[in-house]
Tab-separated table of C-alpha atoms and ligand atoms in Angstrom:
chain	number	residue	atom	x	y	z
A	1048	UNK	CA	307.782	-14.623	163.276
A	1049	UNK	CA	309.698	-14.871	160.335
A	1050	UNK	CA	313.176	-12.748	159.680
A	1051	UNK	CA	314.914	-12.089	156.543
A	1052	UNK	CA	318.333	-11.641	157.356
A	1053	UNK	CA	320.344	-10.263	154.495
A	1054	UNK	CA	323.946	-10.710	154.697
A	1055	UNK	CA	323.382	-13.537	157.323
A	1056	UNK	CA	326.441	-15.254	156.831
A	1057	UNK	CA	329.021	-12.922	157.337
A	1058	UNK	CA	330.546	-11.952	160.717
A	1059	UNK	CA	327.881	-9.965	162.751
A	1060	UNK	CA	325.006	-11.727	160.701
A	1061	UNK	CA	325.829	-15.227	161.756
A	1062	UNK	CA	325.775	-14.335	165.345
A	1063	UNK	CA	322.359	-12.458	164.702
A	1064	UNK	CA	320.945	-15.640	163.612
A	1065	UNK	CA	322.334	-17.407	166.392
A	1066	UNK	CA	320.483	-15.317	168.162
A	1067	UNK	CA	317.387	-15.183	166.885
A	1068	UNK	CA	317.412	-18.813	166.230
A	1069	UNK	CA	317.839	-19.479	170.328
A	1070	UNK	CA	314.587	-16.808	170.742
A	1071	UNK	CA	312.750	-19.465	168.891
A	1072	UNK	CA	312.269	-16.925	165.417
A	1073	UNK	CA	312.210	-18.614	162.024
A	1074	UNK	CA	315.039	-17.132	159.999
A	1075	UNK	CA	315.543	-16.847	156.543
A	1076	UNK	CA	318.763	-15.902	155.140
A	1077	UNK	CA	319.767	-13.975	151.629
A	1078	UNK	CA	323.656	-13.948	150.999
A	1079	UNK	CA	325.416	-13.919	147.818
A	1080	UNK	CA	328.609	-15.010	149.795
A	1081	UNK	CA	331.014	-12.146	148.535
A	1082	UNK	CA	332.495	-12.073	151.887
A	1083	UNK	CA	331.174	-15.252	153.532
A	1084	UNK	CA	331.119	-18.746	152.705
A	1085	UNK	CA	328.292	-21.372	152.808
A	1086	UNK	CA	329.278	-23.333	155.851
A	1087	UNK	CA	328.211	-21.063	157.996
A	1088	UNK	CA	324.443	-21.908	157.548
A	1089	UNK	CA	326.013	-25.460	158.846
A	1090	UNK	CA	327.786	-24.021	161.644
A	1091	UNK	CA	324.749	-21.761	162.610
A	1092	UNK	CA	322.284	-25.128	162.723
A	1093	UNK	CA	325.434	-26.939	164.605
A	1094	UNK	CA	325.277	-24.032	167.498
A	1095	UNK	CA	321.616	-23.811	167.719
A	1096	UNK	CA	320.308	-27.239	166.681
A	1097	UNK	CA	317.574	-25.514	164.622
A	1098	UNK	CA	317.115	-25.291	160.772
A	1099	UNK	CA	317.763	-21.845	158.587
A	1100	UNK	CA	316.629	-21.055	155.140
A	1101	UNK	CA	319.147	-19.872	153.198
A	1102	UNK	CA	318.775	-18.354	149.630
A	1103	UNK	CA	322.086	-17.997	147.788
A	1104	UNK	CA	321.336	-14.577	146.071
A	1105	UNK	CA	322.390	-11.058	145.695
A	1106	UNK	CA	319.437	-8.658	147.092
A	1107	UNK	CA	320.512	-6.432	144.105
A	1108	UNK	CA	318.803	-8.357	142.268
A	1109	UNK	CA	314.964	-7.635	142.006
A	1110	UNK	CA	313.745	-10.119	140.765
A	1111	UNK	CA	315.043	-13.257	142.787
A	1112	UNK	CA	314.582	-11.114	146.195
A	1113	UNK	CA	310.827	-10.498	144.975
A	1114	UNK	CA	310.425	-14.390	144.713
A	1115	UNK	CA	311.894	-14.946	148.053
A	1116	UNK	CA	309.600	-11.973	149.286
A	1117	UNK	CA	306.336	-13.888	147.440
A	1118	UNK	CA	307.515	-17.209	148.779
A	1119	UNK	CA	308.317	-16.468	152.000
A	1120	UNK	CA	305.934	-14.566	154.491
A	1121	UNK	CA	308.736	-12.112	155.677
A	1122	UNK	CA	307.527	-10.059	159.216
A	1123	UNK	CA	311.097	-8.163	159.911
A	1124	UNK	CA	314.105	-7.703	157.779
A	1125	UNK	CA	317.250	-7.114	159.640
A	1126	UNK	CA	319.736	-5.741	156.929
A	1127	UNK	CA	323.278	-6.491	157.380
A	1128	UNK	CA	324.359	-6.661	154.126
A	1129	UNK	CA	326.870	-4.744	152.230
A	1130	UNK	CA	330.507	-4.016	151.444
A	1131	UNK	CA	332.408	-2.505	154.860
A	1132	UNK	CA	336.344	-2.026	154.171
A	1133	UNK	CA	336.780	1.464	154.551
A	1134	UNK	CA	340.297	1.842	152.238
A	1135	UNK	CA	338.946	-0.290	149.538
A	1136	UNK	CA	335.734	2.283	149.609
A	1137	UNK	CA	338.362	4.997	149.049
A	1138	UNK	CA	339.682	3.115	145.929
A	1139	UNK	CA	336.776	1.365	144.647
A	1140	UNK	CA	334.045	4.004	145.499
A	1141	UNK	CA	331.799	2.646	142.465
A	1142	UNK	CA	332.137	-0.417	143.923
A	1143	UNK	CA	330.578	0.379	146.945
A	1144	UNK	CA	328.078	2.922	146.412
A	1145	UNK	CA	326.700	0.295	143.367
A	1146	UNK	CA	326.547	-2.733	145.817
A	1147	UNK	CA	325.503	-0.558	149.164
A	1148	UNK	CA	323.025	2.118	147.611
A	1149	UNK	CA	321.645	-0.423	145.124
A	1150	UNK	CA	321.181	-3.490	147.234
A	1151	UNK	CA	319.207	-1.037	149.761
A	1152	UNK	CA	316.760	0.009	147.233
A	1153	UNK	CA	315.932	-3.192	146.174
A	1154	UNK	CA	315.472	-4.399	149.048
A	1155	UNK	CA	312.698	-1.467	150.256
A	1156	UNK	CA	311.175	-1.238	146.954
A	1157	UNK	CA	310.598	-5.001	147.708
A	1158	UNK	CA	309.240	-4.432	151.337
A	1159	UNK	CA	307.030	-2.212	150.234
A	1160	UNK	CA	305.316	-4.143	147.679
A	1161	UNK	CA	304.657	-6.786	149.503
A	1162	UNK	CA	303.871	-4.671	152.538
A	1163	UNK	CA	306.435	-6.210	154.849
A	1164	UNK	CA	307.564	-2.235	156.919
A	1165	UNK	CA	309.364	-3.531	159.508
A	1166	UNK	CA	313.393	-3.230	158.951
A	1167	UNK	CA	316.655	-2.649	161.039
A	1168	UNK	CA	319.400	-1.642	159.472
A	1169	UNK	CA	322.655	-1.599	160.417
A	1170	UNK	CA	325.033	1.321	160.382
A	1171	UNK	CA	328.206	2.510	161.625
A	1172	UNK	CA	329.404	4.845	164.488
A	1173	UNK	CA	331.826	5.859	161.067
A	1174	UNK	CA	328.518	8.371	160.481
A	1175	UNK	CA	329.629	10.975	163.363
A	1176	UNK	CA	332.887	11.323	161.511
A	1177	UNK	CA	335.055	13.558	163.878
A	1178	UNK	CA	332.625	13.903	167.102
A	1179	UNK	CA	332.083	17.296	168.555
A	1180	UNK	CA	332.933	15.540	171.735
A	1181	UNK	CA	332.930	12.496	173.980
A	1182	UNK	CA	330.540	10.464	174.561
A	1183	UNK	CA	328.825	10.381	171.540
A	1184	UNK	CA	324.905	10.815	171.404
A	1185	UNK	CA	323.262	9.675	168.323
A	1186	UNK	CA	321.981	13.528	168.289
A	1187	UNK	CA	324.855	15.027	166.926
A	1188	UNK	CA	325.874	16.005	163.897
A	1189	UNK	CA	326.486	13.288	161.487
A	1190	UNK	CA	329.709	13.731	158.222
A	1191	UNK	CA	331.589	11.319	156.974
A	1192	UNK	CA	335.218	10.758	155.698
A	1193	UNK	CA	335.276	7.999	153.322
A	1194	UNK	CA	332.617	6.441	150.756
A	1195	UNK	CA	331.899	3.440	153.007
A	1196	UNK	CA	330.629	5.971	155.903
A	1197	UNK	CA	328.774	8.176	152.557
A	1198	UNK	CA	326.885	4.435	152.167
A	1199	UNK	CA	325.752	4.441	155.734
A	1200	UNK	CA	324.486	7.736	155.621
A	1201	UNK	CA	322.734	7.977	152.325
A	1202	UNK	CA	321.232	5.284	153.441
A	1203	UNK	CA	320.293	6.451	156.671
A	1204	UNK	CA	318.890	9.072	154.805
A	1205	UNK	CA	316.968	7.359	152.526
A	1206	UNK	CA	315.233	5.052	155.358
A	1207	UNK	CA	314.209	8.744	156.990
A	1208	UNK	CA	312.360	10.158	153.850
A	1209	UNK	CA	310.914	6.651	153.115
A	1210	UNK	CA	309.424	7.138	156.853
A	1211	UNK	CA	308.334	10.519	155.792
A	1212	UNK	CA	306.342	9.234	152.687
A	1213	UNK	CA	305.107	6.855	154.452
A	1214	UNK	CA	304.439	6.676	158.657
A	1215	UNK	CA	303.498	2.664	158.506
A	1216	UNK	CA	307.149	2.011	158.654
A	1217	UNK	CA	309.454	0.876	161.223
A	1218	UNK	CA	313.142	1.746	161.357
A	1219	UNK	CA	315.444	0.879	163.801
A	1220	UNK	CA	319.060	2.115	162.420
A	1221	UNK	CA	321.961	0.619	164.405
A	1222	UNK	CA	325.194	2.406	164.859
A	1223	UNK	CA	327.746	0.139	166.035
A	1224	UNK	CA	330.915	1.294	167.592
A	1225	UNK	CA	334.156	-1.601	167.761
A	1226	UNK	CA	332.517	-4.751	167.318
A	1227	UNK	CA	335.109	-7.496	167.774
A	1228	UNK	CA	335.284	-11.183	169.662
A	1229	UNK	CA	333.226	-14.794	168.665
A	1230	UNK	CA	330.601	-17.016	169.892
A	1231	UNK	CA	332.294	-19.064	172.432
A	1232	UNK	CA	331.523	-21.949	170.712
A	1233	UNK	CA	334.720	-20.839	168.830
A	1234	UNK	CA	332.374	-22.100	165.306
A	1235	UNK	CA	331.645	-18.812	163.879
A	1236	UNK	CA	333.951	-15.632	164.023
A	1237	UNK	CA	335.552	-12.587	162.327
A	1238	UNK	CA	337.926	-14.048	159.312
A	1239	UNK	CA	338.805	-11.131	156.590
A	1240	UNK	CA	340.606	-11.991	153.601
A	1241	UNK	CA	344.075	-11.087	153.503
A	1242	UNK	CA	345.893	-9.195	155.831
A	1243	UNK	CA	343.401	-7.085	158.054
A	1244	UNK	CA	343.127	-3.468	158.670
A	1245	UNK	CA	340.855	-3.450	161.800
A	1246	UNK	CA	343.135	-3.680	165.322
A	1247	UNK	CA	341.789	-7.145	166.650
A	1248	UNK	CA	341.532	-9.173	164.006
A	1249	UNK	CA	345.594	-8.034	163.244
A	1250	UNK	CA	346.713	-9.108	166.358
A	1251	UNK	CA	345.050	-12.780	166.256
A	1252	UNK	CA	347.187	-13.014	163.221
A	1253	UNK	CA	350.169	-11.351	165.148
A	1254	UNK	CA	349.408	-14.065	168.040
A	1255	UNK	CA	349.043	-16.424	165.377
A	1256	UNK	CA	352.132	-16.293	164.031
A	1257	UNK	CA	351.090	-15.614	160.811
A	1258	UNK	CA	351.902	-11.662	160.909
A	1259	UNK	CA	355.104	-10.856	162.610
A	1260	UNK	CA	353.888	-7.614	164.497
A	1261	UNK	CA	351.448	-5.381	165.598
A	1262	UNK	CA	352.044	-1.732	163.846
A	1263	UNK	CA	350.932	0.484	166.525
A	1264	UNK	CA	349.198	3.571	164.374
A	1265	UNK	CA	350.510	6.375	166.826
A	1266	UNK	CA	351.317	7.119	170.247
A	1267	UNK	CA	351.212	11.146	170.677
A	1268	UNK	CA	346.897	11.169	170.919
A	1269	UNK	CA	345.576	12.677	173.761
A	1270	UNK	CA	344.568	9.642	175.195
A	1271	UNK	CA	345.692	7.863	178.660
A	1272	UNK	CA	348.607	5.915	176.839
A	1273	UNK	CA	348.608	8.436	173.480
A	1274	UNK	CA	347.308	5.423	171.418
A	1275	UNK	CA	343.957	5.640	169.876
A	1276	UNK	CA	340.902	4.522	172.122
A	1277	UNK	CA	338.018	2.787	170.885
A	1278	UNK	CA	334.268	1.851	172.172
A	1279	UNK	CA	334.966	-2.375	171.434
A	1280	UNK	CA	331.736	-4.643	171.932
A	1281	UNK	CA	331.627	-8.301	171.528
A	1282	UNK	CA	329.758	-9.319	168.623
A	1283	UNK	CA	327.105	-11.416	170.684
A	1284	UNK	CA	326.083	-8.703	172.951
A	1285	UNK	CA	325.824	-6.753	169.590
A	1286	UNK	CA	323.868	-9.822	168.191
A	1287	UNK	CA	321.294	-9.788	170.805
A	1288	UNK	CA	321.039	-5.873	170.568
A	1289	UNK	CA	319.008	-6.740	167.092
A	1290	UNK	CA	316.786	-9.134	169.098
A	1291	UNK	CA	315.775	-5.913	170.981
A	1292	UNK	CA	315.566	-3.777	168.163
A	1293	UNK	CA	313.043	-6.166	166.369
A	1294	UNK	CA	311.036	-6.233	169.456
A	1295	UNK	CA	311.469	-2.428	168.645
A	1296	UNK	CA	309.971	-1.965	165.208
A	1297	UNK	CA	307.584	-4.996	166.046
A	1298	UNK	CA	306.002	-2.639	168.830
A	1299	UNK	CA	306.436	0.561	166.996
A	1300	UNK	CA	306.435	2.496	164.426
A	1301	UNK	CA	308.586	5.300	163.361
A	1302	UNK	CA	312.418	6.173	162.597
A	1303	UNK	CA	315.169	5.889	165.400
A	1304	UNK	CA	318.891	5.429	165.596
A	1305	UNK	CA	320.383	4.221	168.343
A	1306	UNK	CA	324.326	3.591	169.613
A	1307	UNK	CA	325.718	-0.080	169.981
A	1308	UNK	CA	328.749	-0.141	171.840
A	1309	UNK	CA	329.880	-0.333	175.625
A	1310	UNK	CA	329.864	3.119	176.469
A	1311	UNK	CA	333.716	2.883	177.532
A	1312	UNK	CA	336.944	3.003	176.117
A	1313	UNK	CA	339.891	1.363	175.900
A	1314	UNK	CA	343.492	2.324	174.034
A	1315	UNK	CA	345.497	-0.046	172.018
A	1316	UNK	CA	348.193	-0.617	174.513
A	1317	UNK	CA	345.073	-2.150	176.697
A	1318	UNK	CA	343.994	-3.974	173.991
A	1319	UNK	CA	347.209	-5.661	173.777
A	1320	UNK	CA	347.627	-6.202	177.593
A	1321	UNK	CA	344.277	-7.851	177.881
A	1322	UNK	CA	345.088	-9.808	174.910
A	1323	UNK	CA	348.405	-10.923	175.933
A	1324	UNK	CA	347.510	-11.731	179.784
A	1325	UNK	CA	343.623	-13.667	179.051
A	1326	UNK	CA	345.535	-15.328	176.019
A	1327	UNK	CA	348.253	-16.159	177.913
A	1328	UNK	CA	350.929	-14.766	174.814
A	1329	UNK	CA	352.738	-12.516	173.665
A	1330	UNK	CA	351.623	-9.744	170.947
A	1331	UNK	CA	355.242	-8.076	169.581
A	1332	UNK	CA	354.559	-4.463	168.301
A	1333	UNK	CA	356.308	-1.211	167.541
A	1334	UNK	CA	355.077	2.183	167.378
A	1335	UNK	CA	354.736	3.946	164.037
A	1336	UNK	CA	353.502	7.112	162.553
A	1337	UNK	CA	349.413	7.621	162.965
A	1338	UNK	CA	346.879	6.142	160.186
A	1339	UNK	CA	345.663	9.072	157.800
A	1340	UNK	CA	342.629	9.559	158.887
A	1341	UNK	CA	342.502	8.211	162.211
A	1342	UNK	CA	340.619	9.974	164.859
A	1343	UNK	CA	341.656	10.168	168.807
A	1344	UNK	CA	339.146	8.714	170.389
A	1345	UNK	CA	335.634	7.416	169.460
A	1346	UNK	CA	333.259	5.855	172.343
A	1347	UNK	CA	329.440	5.778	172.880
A	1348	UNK	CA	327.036	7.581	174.691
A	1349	UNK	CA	324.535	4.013	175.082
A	1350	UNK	CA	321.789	5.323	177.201
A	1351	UNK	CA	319.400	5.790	174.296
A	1352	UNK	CA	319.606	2.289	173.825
A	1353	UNK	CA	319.663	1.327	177.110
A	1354	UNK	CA	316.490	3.292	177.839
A	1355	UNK	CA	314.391	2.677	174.404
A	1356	UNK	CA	315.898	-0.979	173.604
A	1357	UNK	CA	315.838	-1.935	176.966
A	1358	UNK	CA	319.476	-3.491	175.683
A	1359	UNK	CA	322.887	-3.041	177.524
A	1360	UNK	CA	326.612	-4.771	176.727
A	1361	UNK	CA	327.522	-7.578	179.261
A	1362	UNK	CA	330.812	-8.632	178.212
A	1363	UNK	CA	334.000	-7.559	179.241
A	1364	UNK	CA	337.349	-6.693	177.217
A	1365	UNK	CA	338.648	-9.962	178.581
A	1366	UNK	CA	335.583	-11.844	177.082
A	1367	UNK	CA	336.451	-10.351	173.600
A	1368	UNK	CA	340.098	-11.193	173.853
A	1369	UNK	CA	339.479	-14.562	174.628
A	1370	UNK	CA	336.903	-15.230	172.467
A	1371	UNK	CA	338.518	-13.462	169.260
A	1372	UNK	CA	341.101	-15.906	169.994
A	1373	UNK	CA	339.660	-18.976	170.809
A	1374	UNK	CA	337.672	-18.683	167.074
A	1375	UNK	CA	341.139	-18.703	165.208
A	1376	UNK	CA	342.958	-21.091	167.543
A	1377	UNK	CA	339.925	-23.405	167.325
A	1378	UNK	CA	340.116	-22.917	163.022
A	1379	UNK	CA	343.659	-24.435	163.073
A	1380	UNK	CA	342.755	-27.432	165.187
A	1381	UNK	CA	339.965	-28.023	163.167
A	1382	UNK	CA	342.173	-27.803	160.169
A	1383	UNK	CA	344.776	-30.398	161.618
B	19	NAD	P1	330.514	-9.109	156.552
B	19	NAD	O1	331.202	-8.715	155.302
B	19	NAD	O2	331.109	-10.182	157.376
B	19	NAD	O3	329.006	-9.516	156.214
B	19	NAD	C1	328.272	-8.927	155.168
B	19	NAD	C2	327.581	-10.056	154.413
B	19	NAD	O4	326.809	-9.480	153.344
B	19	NAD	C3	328.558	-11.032	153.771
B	19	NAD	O5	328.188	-12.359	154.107
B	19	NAD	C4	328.404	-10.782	152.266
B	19	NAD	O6	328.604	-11.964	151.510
B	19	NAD	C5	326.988	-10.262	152.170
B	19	NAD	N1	326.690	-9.369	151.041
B	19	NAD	C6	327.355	-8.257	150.657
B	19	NAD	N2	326.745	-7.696	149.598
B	19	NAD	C7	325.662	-8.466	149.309
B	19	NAD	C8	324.618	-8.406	148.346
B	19	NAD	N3	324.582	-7.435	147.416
B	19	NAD	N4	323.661	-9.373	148.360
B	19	NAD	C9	323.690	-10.368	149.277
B	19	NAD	N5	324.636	-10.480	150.214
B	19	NAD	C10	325.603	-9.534	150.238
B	19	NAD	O7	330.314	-7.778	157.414
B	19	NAD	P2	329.906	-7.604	158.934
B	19	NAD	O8	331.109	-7.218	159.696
B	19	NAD	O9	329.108	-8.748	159.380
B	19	NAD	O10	328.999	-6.302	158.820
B	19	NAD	C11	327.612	-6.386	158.625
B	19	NAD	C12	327.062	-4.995	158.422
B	19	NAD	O11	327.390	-4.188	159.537
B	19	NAD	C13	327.618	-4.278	157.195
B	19	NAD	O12	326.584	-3.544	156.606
B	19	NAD	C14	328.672	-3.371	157.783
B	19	NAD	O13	328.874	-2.234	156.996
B	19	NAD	C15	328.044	-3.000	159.116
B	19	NAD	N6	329.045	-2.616	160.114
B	19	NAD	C16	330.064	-3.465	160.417
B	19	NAD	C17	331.026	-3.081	161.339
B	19	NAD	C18	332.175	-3.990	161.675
B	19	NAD	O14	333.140	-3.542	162.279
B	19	NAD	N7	332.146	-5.267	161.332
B	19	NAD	C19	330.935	-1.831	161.980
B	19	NAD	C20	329.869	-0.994	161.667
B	19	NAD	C21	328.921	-1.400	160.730
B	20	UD1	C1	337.512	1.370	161.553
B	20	UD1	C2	336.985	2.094	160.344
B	20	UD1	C3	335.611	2.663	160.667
B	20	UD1	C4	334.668	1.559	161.139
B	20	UD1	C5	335.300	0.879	162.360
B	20	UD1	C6	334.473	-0.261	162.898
B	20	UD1	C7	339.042	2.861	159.250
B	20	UD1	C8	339.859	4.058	158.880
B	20	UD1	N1	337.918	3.133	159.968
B	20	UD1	O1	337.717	2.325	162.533
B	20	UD1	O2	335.052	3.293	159.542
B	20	UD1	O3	333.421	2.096	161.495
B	20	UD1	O4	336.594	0.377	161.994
B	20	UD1	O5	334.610	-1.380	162.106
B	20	UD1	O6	339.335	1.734	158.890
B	20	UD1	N2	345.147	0.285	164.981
B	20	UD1	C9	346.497	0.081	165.116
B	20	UD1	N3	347.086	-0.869	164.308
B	20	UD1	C10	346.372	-1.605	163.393
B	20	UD1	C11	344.980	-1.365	163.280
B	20	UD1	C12	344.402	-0.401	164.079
B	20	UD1	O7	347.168	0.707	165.918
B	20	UD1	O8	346.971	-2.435	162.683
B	20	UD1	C13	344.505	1.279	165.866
B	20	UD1	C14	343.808	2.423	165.134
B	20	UD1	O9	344.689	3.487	164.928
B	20	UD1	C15	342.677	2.761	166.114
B	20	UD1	C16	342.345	1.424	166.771
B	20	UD1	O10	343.495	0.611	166.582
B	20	UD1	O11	343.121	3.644	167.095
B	20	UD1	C17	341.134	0.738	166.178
B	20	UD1	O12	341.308	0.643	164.767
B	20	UD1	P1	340.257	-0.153	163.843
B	20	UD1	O13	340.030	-1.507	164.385
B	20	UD1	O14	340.740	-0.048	162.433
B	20	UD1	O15	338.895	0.644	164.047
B	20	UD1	P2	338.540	2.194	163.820
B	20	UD1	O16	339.766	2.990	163.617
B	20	UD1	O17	337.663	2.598	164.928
């Protein structure tokens, strides 16, 4: 079986290919590293011991993806990439419905001519907006609050009336919740540029010393602690959620969405705790007003996908602590 993985270097497309790699699957990676950088085809082959195909190109454009397509027999595409930083979508929205929108339609209007139907895709639980209520099921209604989540769903949109036209297809869509944490091999990991705006990647820095403290974005929710809660998931059991989804759209066809995430909760005073007490440090922060925009709480209903994926989370909190850690800790020894 052969899988084109777009976006395969960056953070949860590395780990995919780990994974797919250790299920014996040939993979074939398009990136046109605008948030990734070549080394991690090396540290993907380093992990597994197997070889990758990488193709350093933009999927916008048509004609080098329809090469790759003509070159390469392609069974599944697993589509990762794509542009995710919510405030810079707010700014930039040209930016990101050009790159997001555009980059999809290539690559379909490429699928389809060379008959390859098989795709997941992989979207955010950003879609349900402000849920109706907790947990979330993938049936409810879908909105969105920013161009970034607009991107998801006009693409999730799009995938549906392509299905429509057209019942040979298979679509899994993947909405993950919080993914955060590394392979343990501490080789690939989570590394945006500049400072972050996502919770656990600012308090590696924070533990880091390279950011003095955590801003805590509220504490008058109606949560446990009045902090916000998220549905976290460590990136590998979020890796090996796609192996399950390819099965998926291998065995069947249709259109289906399905949760990624844990199924449970957890504030950001716990985040810290778990943080400080499996990292054995300290994480200095100070309460201040909430993020526009923020919602309460956000966590997944995951029996769908436990039921239809035959897929469930392993990995604790503590896992994802450690290993978020470990990745940076491990970056600056390797850098000594
Ligand atoms: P990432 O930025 O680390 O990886 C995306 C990869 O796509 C990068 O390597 C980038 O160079 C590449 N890319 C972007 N545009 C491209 C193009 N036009 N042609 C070729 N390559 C291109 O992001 P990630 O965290 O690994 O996220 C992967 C996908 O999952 C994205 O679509 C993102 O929106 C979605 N997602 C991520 C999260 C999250 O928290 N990380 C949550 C929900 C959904
Ligand atoms: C963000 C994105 C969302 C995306 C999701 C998963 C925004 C507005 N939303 O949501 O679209 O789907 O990531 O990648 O960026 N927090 C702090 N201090 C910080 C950072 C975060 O207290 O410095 C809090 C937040 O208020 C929130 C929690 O930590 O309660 C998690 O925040 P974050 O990691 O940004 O994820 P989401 O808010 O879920």
């Amino acid at each position: 079986m052969n899988i084109l993985v777009t976006g395969g270097c960056g953070y949860i497309g590395s780990h995919t290919c780990v994974e797919l790699l250790n299920e014996n699957y040939n993979v074939i990676i398009v990136d046109n590293l605008s948030n990734s950088k070549k080394e991690v085809i090396n540290k993907i082959e380093t992990i597994t011991n197997k070889k990758v195909k990488f193709y350093e190109n933009d999927i916008c454009d048509l004609i080098e993806l329809d090469k790759i397509f003509s070159k390469e027999k392609i069974d599944v595409v697993i589509h990762f990439a794509g542009f995710k930083a919510v405030l810079e979508s707010v700014e930039k929205p040209l930016k990101y419905y050009r790159n997001n929108i555009d980059s999809t339609l290539t690559l379909l209007e490429v699928m389809n001519k060379h008959n390859c139907k098989k795709i997941v895709f992989s979207s955010s639980a950003t879609v349900y907006g402000n849920p109706i209520k907790l947990p979330i099921k993938e049936s409810f209604p879908l909105h969105t609050t920013n161009p970034y989540g607009t991107t998801k769903l006009m693409i999730e949109t799009i995938l549906n009336d392509l299905y429509m036209s057209d019942k040979d297809w298979s679509i899994a869509i993947l909405r993950y919740f919080n993914p955060i944490g590394a392979h343990k091999s501490g080789l690939i990991g989570e590394e945006p540029n500049g400072i972050p705006n996502n919770l656990m990647p600012y308090i590696v820095k924070v533990a880091n010393k390279e950011l003095e403290e955590l801003k805590v974005f509220g504490d008058d929710y109606d949560t446990k602690d009045g902090t916000g809660l998220r549905d976290y998931i460590h990136v590998v059991d979020l890796a090996k959620g796609h192996i399950k989804a390819v099965l998926k759209v291998i065995k069947d066809k249709g259109i289906d969405a399905y949760n990624l995430g844990t199924g449970k909760g957890y504030t950001v005073l716990e985040i810290i705790k778990s943080f400080e007490s499996v990292n054995n440090t300290k994480v200095p922060y100070k309460v201040v007003e909430r993020r526009k925009g923020d919602i309460a709480a956000c966590y997944a209903d995951i029996s769908k996908a436990r039921k239809k994926l035959n897929w469930e989370a392993k990995l604790e909190l503590d896992d994802m602590c450690r290993d978020s850690f470990n990745y940076i800790k491990n970056k600056k020894d390797n850098r000594r």
